[in-house]
Amino acid sequence: MKRLFTVILIVSYTFCIAQELPPIANYPPNVYGADNQNWMISQSDDNYIYVANNKGLLEYNGARWTLYPTPNETILRSVKSIGKRIYTGCYMDFGYWEYDNKGNLNYTSLVKKEELDMIVDEQIWNIINHDEWILFQSLNRIYLYHVINESISFLEVENTITKLFEIENDFYFQVLNEGLFAIENKRSKLISDDPVLKENVLVNMFMRNDDVVFLTASKGFYTIADKNVKPWSVPADPVLEGLSIYSSIRLSNGDMILGTIANGIVVLSENGELRYQIDQSSGLSDNTALSLFEDVQENIWVGLDNGIDCVNTKAPFRNYFNRNGRLGTTYASIIHNGFLYIGTNQGLFYKTYNSSEAFTLVQGTEGQVWNLRVAKGELFCGHNFGTYLISDGKAVRISNIQGTWDIREIPGEDDLLLQGGYVGLYVLERQNGSWGLRNKISGFDISSKHFEISDSGEILVSHEYKGVYRLIPNKDLTEIEEFSEISSVQKGSHSSLATFNGTIYYAYRNGFFKYDDTSKEFIKDESLSGIFGDDQYITGKLIADETGKLWAFTKDALVYIFAERLNNTLKTNKISIPVAQRTALDGYENITHLDHQKYLIGTSSGYLLMDLDSRPQHFNQITINRVISGSRSGETELIDLRTEGEFPAARNYFTFQYSSPDYNKLHTTQYQYKLAGIYDQWSSWSTSSSISFDNLPHGSYEFMVRAKDNGESYNIASYSFVINKPWYVSNIAMAIYTIAFILLFIGINSFYRRYYRKQRQRLLEEKTRELKLKELATQKEIIELKNQSLNSDIESRNRELAVSTMNLIKKNSILNDIKAELENISDPTKIRNVIKVINKNLNNEDDWKFFEEAFNHADKDFFKKVKELHPDLTPNDLRFCVYLRLNLSSKEISPLLNISPRSVEIKRYRLRKKIELPRNANLNDYFISL
């Protein structure tokens, strides 16, 4: 019996050594920011993960962890997400958490709300729901909360309740030392008091076919039928023996997961067969699993005694974890004759394909293996120590030339192979059914890690530090007749060559290039070069497999290229698996087709198995978790996410937090955003799950974000908001500014108008003054000239008047003299006619008119003035006034008037009276002054 147990342990250990495990995402306490222990796990409708931690409620949205401390600062033991509420239980309290419109998670205590009296030191260890009922289980009570009417009742037991279970809408619980009970009508009903159920702690309870199955903490499985409890033997019983099981769940596919104390988790099939066991040595963060949970993507969450892990059971990958380091780093792999061969830095290992065997070292192959190649139906191993022929786990060295990089078949040659080595190219030959080294091809001594043979028989060799060479060998393959460096491409770190779809491709940092056999040059393939875009280049390693795929390796993914069957167009497909998860050495990446859609990818600690048929095609919804508005002063405020925000101009600093809940370890979630209204183009893809915008100008905005991991998210999350204009550019302010501007314009305009008017007036006045001065000067000159002319004219006229007056006086005087002499003649009859003529000339009106005209020319206004002052004067009076103005004496006037001087004096006297001139005034002077 002891020997059998030893054999079982050895088989179990061998299985564990060789098992291929799903990827595991580890979240240690320093990552999630809380205490070590995690007691229960749940998931909300929006796929967020919630964990009951010693410090409180942990939330994980795929991008960030958030801790909500327990309100009473005690250990949170249980959590259950139901609808829009997250129900939790802790020491002396239970209740629920709800999000408000701003993204804050707020707690409501049902104990305080309903004023419940709990048992001293009572803790809620489990929460189960069904329809409108939610059950909270402590060690002595089960509280029944009705969601609709918000009533709470409870049932209480004396001994310890180990756990509460739900099976097909019925509730069961175990009480130590009493048995198994059901809840009916809010009362407990004993189902079985079998010793097994009284004495063993039940960890899980579920239906299998028509039987109820119990999992105990240390005694394995039991079933109950007709109240009879009996053991259920399963193939994994030897593994379960000695394990202390603390938690367990049944998966949606029927498998069972057992969380142990000190031994990690054990995964069993529906029939109890061991699928795999994961502990700390194979990737789990801790060996004690306090809680287990299956999410909607069928990931298994493990709440550990020290951390939280997520096992991606549905990932298309399985990781062979080389726990003892014996296998080493995988450089090559292949399936041949039913065996899986793995070439590593430790040697060549093999095992039967699709078996749980441990790998066995092929004797004699210790050391660095570079390549495994099936050629001419036989398996060749390129090794640091030479070339080996491998058959059924045995190796025969056929070349001891150190350093074999690769081996290729030569077109048209059945018994020859081309081998690339550390110092050039070699020819292997088969003679009498045995392979051996024939010769080195002379004329080329450069290391030939990557080489291809073109359709024309040329050999292309890529050396990452020297460049790409074109070699033309002779027919016997003994020497290189011609070789040259191809200038159309450059040398490149981790560059390589590969033949795919009848074309030789060269890849390095600058892109993909295909060889043109006509021009003997490489031509860039723009479409394939996009694979290395967005800083994705890490290596140019290319691998063509027999399924028609050309594999390339980028920073975030594996990429395979394939040709469409109808038109031979090349297409690409990406498989999200970051370089950090592949852990291969740059330039030595390797992938091998196994069968169907299964591939083996070499890593630094073993390998990954990839099944393209099992790739999940899920699309995660992206959600904006929080919008934070702030100001320049540093004040921040959470914003209501359900309504369009309107913010004052000062609150123009915004931070957006968003997430897409993808929990696959090998997926890298990336986000892309744009802020319509200022940044209308999508940003570059980034792993950052938040973005801040500072000092945004006023206006209307819409923030949009989308995500991609294995594929793009199927929605675009958005949030619209408006930043109001600052007061100084508000409508009222603009109106005020407009009015002020108008007033200012008017004022300035008025000022300038006045100013320029004054200036113009001043200039005008100055100009006017100058002009006036000039005009005055001119006028003065003109006046002087006129005066001169007038004076000349006056003098001339005065002379004429004086002459005329003198002539008249003289004429009249002469005539009077003649008349007087004639009157002395004694015969008047003889002189009467002469006297008439004289009298006629003395009283000639023509003479007066001539005199008057001359006088008017000399003094044109005199008559007017006299008539205005003395309208009663007669024409004879006016004539007399003229003579007075001429300052003529009475003697001079008498001849003009044809009267005596005495009569002139009398006329003077009468005129003085008419014009009422004072006696003391000189009559001549008066008329002269007018």
Short mmCIF file of C-alpha atoms in Angstrom, two decimals, residues 278-427:
data_model
loop_
_atom_site.label_atom_id
_atom_site.label_comp_id
_atom_site.label_asym_id
_atom_site.label_seq_id
_atom_site.Cartn_x
_atom_site.Cartn_y
_atom_site.Cartn_z
CA ILE A 278 -1.90 25.40 -9.77
CA ASP A 279 0.13 26.45 -6.78
CA GLN A 280 2.70 29.08 -6.00
CA SER A 281 5.42 27.22 -7.87
CA SER A 282 3.38 27.21 -11.07
CA GLY A 283 2.25 30.81 -11.09
CA LEU A 284 -0.25 31.34 -8.27
CA SER A 285 0.53 34.23 -5.91
CA ASP A 286 -0.20 32.24 -2.79
CA ASN A 287 -1.01 28.63 -1.87
CA THR A 288 -4.12 29.37 0.21
CA ALA A 289 -7.31 30.09 -1.74
CA LEU A 290 -9.88 31.75 0.53
CA SER A 291 -12.46 32.39 -2.21
CA LEU A 292 -13.25 31.44 -5.81
CA PHE A 293 -15.41 33.07 -8.47
CA GLU A 294 -16.16 32.52 -12.18
CA ASP A 295 -16.83 35.70 -14.16
CA VAL A 296 -18.90 36.13 -17.31
CA GLN A 297 -15.83 35.52 -19.49
CA GLU A 298 -15.27 32.23 -17.61
CA ASN A 299 -12.12 33.51 -15.92
CA ILE A 300 -11.53 32.07 -12.47
CA TRP A 301 -10.83 34.64 -9.75
CA VAL A 302 -8.98 33.39 -6.73
CA GLY A 303 -9.09 35.38 -3.48
CA LEU A 304 -5.89 34.38 -1.76
CA ASP A 305 -4.47 34.69 1.68
CA ASN A 306 -1.99 37.05 0.05
CA GLY A 307 -3.27 38.59 -3.13
CA ILE A 308 -5.81 38.10 -5.91
CA ASP A 309 -5.27 36.02 -9.05
CA CYS A 310 -7.26 35.63 -12.25
CA VAL A 311 -6.93 32.35 -14.16
CA ASN A 312 -7.84 32.78 -17.84
CA THR A 313 -9.32 29.33 -18.39
CA LYS A 314 -10.82 30.28 -21.75
CA ALA A 315 -7.71 31.91 -23.11
CA PRO A 316 -6.46 30.32 -26.32
CA PHE A 317 -3.15 29.78 -24.57
CA ARG A 318 -1.70 27.25 -22.18
CA ASN A 319 1.61 27.91 -20.50
CA TYR A 320 4.13 25.18 -19.93
CA PHE A 321 5.77 26.55 -16.83
CA ASN A 322 9.25 25.15 -16.37
CA ARG A 323 9.22 25.28 -12.58
CA ASN A 324 12.60 23.67 -11.96
CA GLY A 325 14.44 25.38 -14.83
CA ARG A 326 15.57 22.09 -16.32
CA LEU A 327 14.00 22.74 -19.70
CA GLY A 328 15.40 26.24 -20.13
CA THR A 329 14.62 28.73 -22.91
CA THR A 330 12.91 27.27 -25.98
CA TYR A 331 14.58 28.10 -29.32
CA ALA A 332 12.90 25.53 -31.57
CA SER A 333 10.13 22.92 -31.52
CA ILE A 334 8.62 20.38 -33.88
CA ILE A 335 6.41 17.29 -34.02
CA HIS A 336 7.97 14.25 -35.70
CA ASN A 337 6.80 10.66 -35.67
CA GLY A 338 4.37 11.28 -32.79
CA PHE A 339 6.90 12.99 -30.55
CA LEU A 340 7.04 16.63 -29.52
CA TYR A 341 10.63 17.88 -29.58
CA ILE A 342 11.71 21.01 -27.76
CA GLY A 343 15.12 22.52 -28.50
CA THR A 344 16.39 24.76 -25.71
CA ASN A 345 19.58 26.24 -24.36
CA GLN A 346 19.83 23.11 -22.19
CA GLY A 347 19.57 20.60 -25.01
CA LEU A 348 16.94 18.71 -27.01
CA PHE A 349 13.96 17.30 -25.07
CA TYR A 350 11.06 15.19 -26.21
CA LYS A 351 7.87 13.52 -25.08
CA THR A 352 4.92 11.78 -26.67
CA TYR A 353 2.70 14.43 -28.18
CA ASN A 354 -0.58 15.15 -26.34
CA SER A 355 0.52 13.19 -23.29
CA SER A 356 1.06 14.20 -19.70
CA GLU A 357 4.56 12.80 -19.72
CA ALA A 358 7.50 14.78 -18.51
CA PHE A 359 10.06 15.84 -21.09
CA THR A 360 13.09 13.64 -21.52
CA LEU A 361 16.50 14.84 -22.64
CA VAL A 362 17.77 13.33 -25.89
CA GLN A 363 21.09 11.95 -24.84
CA GLY A 364 24.13 13.60 -26.39
CA THR A 365 22.35 16.86 -27.22
CA GLU A 366 23.22 18.76 -24.08
CA GLY A 367 23.87 22.39 -24.86
CA GLN A 368 22.43 25.05 -27.16
CA VAL A 369 19.94 23.93 -29.80
CA TRP A 370 19.36 26.48 -32.55
CA ASN A 371 17.01 24.79 -34.98
CA LEU A 372 14.84 21.76 -35.67
CA ARG A 373 14.02 21.00 -39.31
CA VAL A 374 12.34 18.11 -41.09
CA ALA A 375 14.01 17.68 -44.49
CA LYS A 376 13.68 14.74 -46.87
CA GLY A 377 11.41 13.13 -44.26
CA GLU A 378 14.05 13.13 -41.52
CA LEU A 379 14.54 15.34 -38.47
CA PHE A 380 17.70 17.43 -38.27
CA CYS A 381 18.85 19.36 -35.21
CA GLY A 382 21.03 22.45 -35.63
CA HIS A 383 23.20 22.60 -32.53
CA ASN A 384 26.06 24.63 -31.16
CA PHE A 385 28.21 21.48 -31.42
CA GLY A 386 27.19 20.54 -34.94
CA THR A 387 24.38 18.83 -36.79
CA TYR A 388 22.37 15.91 -35.40
CA LEU A 389 20.01 13.47 -37.02
CA ILE A 390 17.14 12.68 -34.62
CA SER A 391 15.03 9.52 -34.63
CA ASP A 392 12.71 8.21 -31.89
CA GLY A 393 14.39 10.14 -29.13
CA LYS A 394 17.93 9.29 -30.19
CA ALA A 395 20.53 11.58 -31.73
CA VAL A 396 23.37 10.88 -34.17
CA ARG A 397 25.83 13.65 -34.94
CA ILE A 398 26.41 13.86 -38.69
CA SER A 399 28.57 16.98 -38.65
CA ASN A 400 30.98 18.15 -36.01
CA ILE A 401 31.47 21.58 -37.56
CA GLN A 402 30.62 23.89 -34.67
CA GLY A 403 27.52 26.00 -35.02
CA THR A 404 24.61 24.97 -37.24
CA TRP A 405 22.00 27.69 -37.62
CA ASP A 406 19.58 26.11 -40.09
CA ILE A 407 19.17 23.45 -42.79
CA ARG A 408 17.23 23.80 -46.09
CA GLU A 409 16.33 21.55 -48.97
CA ILE A 410 17.93 22.41 -52.32
CA PRO A 411 15.47 22.52 -55.22
CA GLY A 412 16.08 19.67 -57.68
CA GLU A 413 18.46 17.82 -55.34
CA ASP A 414 17.18 14.65 -53.65
CA ASP A 415 20.31 13.82 -51.69
CA LEU A 416 21.70 17.24 -50.87
CA LEU A 417 20.86 19.77 -48.17
CA LEU A 418 22.17 23.29 -47.61
CA GLN A 419 23.34 24.09 -44.11
CA GLY A 420 23.97 27.58 -42.66
CA GLY A 421 26.68 27.79 -40.04
CA TYR A 422 28.73 30.16 -37.96
CA VAL A 423 31.29 30.68 -40.75
CA GLY A 424 29.38 30.21 -43.97
CA LEU A 425 27.45 27.60 -45.92
CA TYR A 426 27.87 23.83 -46.05
CA VAL A 427 26.46 20.93 -48.08
#
